[in-house]
Amino acid sequence: MNVFYFVALGVQTYQDSALTPYTTYSYVIEASNQAGSTQSPPIVARTPDAIPAGFDVLTVSNIGSRSADFSWSKPNEISAPVVNYILTSVTPSQPSPATQHYSGLDTAYRVLDLIPFTNYSFSLIVCTDGSCGEGQTVLGYTQSAPPEGVVPPNVTAIDQTSVFVTWDHPLEANGIITHYELFIRGLPNTDGVRDPPETRIFHPAGWYNPRPVLTPREEPTHPPATNFTHEGVMPFTLYEFKVTARNQAGTGESDWVIFRTLEAEPLFMPAPAVSGASSTSVNVIWSQPTDQEVRGVVIRYSLYQLVTSSDPFAPPESMQLIHTNDGNSLQYRLEGLEPYQDYSFVVEVCNSLGCVRSTKGSGRTLPSAPEDQVAPLVEGQNATSMLISWSAPLKPNGPEPDYSLHRSPVAFSSPPPRVEKGARFTGTGFYKFSSSLLPVSSYTGIDMEFRVKRPEGSTSPVSALLLFAASEGNQEEYIVLQLRDGRPWFLFDPQGGAVGVTPADRVTFDDGAWHRVKINRIGTLGSIVVDDFYTGTASAPTSSNIIGQTTGVFIGGLPMDFALRRTDQGDLAVIRRGFAGCLRNVRIERSRIPNSVWEDLSFSSAEIQQDVVGSWQGCPSNLQSGVHFPGNGHVIFPSSILSGGNTFSVSLTMRTEYLAGTLLFSHGNNGQVLLLELLQGNLKLTVDVGSGEATVVTIPALLCDGQWREITVEKAGPLVTLSVVGNSAPQSMLLSAATLPSVIFSISGRSPRGLRSTIIRRGSREDTSAFGGCMKDFAIDDVPVNFFHGEVVNVYLDGCPSVPGASCASPATTEEYSGPARIHYDHNLQVFTEYMYRVTASNSIGSTSSVWSIGRTREGVPTGLTPPTDPVSYDGYTIGVDWQRPSGNTGVITQYVILAYNQDIPLLTPVAAIFMDTSSDESSGKLFHLEVTVLIGFNTRVVIRFVKVKVLLQYPTADTGMQLFL
């Protein structure tokens, strides 16, 4: 026991030393004074264990790439109980802090979190309650493992067909990297096939040691390359790339990385698909091109329509841009197209570098009802047959349609009219001849006969165009022959100065008789001669004397759309009104030097014949004044012709043989209607002021007996009166309003197609047929209305047939043909008789009808030829006879032929005499024999023998007499 002494000087401390580790000691405090001493209770304390450093108890075995087995024991130098064993390690790359692998009281442990290919320094730390001590370091080297942490490569585009690929060393090389491999593959298509398949494109070798070395000489070679330039890729294509790294233990690979190459100009765009959406629209749909085709991001689609060019010097097709978008739409609907038509389109696709267009895609709109059926061409084939042909509708709007052909009779067409030689003009048509008809020269010669008649009771002489020819452009040069106020005028301009010439005498020639007019031009001097008696001359104020090439020669009128560009005034102004009359014996001077040569004009040689009667039909010789409505026609007047209002009157004179027909029809903007019609021979007037309630009044009188009847409609305030002069008492109606608003159309005859359908049908109103018959003296508010001022369809303005016709008939429209053909022969018709034909084209959607066309059967055998009369023997060689015109009207009589047969010697050839003058009702001629033959049209000949003449043979010195056998 050790004793330590202290002087009592307050609180004392004492530090014991030189003790033994992990030993228990007891300490007592004794206090002493003069009186004595005392001791404290003992206290016990143990010294801690002294842990030595550098003990060697750690053992490592079974070292792998990531694991190792460790075992240890309690160091002999440690007396105190061990409370914890701690296993740690350090590596050259991580010298501090140490990595703790284990903590506990076990004396063995398998470490599983080692890093391959790493030098480890393992240490065991032993801890007691008092302290810890670290034993000796044990070195360990883990084995190699396949590389890990191979990072996907970085890909950078160099151009459209090459890329630069780089990669880093693996995050965990786990050994010496000796090789890298670079792979490429395409993305799978819809079939799962990759193009290209997985392919190694680079395989560099080398030596990459992730451990730090003391000197470069410790490395046997350079590390393998970590970049590569790959060429031959496709533009704007998705590829996948990956990298593998290899060491002694194996191979590690990166994830695939997707990369798209750079854009290039597009190569291809698929053609669009076009399908009909309706009869006026199509859907155009296109597919997005593949990446290999477009080679870039689509920034725009442009849709072009292919338009056919009519310019012979231009490409046959041109492209018209109709739609564009920013690539977000793959379809477009185009409206406003024609039914059942093929349309072609091209789609253009653009990326940031360029554009490419597809081939064309075509499609067709859906069908609709046909439109604009052209009127049929009606030609007489013989005396009882007609050839009717027609073309397809201008707008078939579908597959080839079926056709139906209807025939309707012509009012006052039976019996046929009496005709004579000549070309008839009804006031609305014209012939157009080639420009070569008039020679390009310093002379002009035209000779013709005309016949025209001023309407009865009219104080206005006839003005009409006979012939017109003008140069192209501004028509600086022109030749005109026209009637102005009943007098022929010759107008011409060799360029630089127009002049007009007419006979000096103030005689009019619109008297219904034939008149001959002859015009001549020599240079600037023009002359005109009428009936070889009335003359006039004038000179053009210009130095030019040649009239050159013209656009054509028009006879009888001008087309409605013909542009008359000359601005001449007064007597030099060209009259546009068509000629309503007859022409014959038209001759043109073809040359003048050395001799004048005249050429007869054949109307059949015209390039265009518009609304004219075939010249072979001749000219009616007994027309009455008025306008002839054959039926299924109309005249449309300007909207100002009937202004409506509080008071007005309408009057006309008409004659018809039909029970029903529309006489007058006017229609306003807001349902106003004024309709005058025949129903069952009775006159009916319907008026609607626009209130929706029609007022009707009827005069029960048969007006279909073919006689002229004067009809008057008078309005005074709300009272409207209908009357037929000389027939029965007037009939009146009281309107709901005093004023009839102005109407936009006034129609005599039948309304044009589609207009009549706008009438609101009320009650039992019937849809009457077109008027067939004649009209004249049409007046509004007592002011005569000239039919030439209207738009005329199937109406003859040159006069009315005088034949009485039937009485109160119902014209029957019959279907003559139905089927796909466009030609039909109609048989069993009347001789030399007019008929009307209409064609209706139809498909599964609907139908359309043409306007009616008029044609006439050919000439027939003459009928009604009476015996010749008053035979006269002039001498022993000559006999004269008279004969009458055949009473039957079967065509134009072209000549009479008288044949004389020798009764004593029948085999002798008869003596013939031909008489070309067929204009008279009575004719006479001289011949040796009595026999009359009449030729009509195409030399149809009939011989009728009524008088036999026997020639007595006598001596030359004796008188030769005739013996007549009647």
Coordinates of C-alpha atoms in Angstrom, one line a residue, residues 492-500 523-526 538-545:
F492 CA -67.1 51.3 -146.9
D493 CA -63.8 52.5 -145.5
P494 CA -60.5 51.6 -147.1
Q495 CA -59.0 52.9 -143.8
G496 CA -58.8 56.5 -143.0
G497 CA -62.2 57.7 -144.2
A498 CA -65.7 56.1 -144.2
V499 CA -68.3 57.0 -146.7
G500 CA -71.9 55.9 -147.4
G523 CA -60.5 52.5 -155.0
T524 CA -62.2 55.2 -153.0
L525 CA -65.1 55.6 -155.3
G526 CA -68.3 53.7 -154.5
A538 CA -69.7 58.8 -153.3
S539 CA -66.0 59.0 -152.7
A540 CA -64.2 58.1 -149.4
P541 CA -62.0 60.9 -148.0
T542 CA -58.9 58.9 -147.8
S543 CA -55.8 58.1 -150.0
S544 CA -56.0 54.4 -149.2
N545 CA -57.9 52.3 -151.7

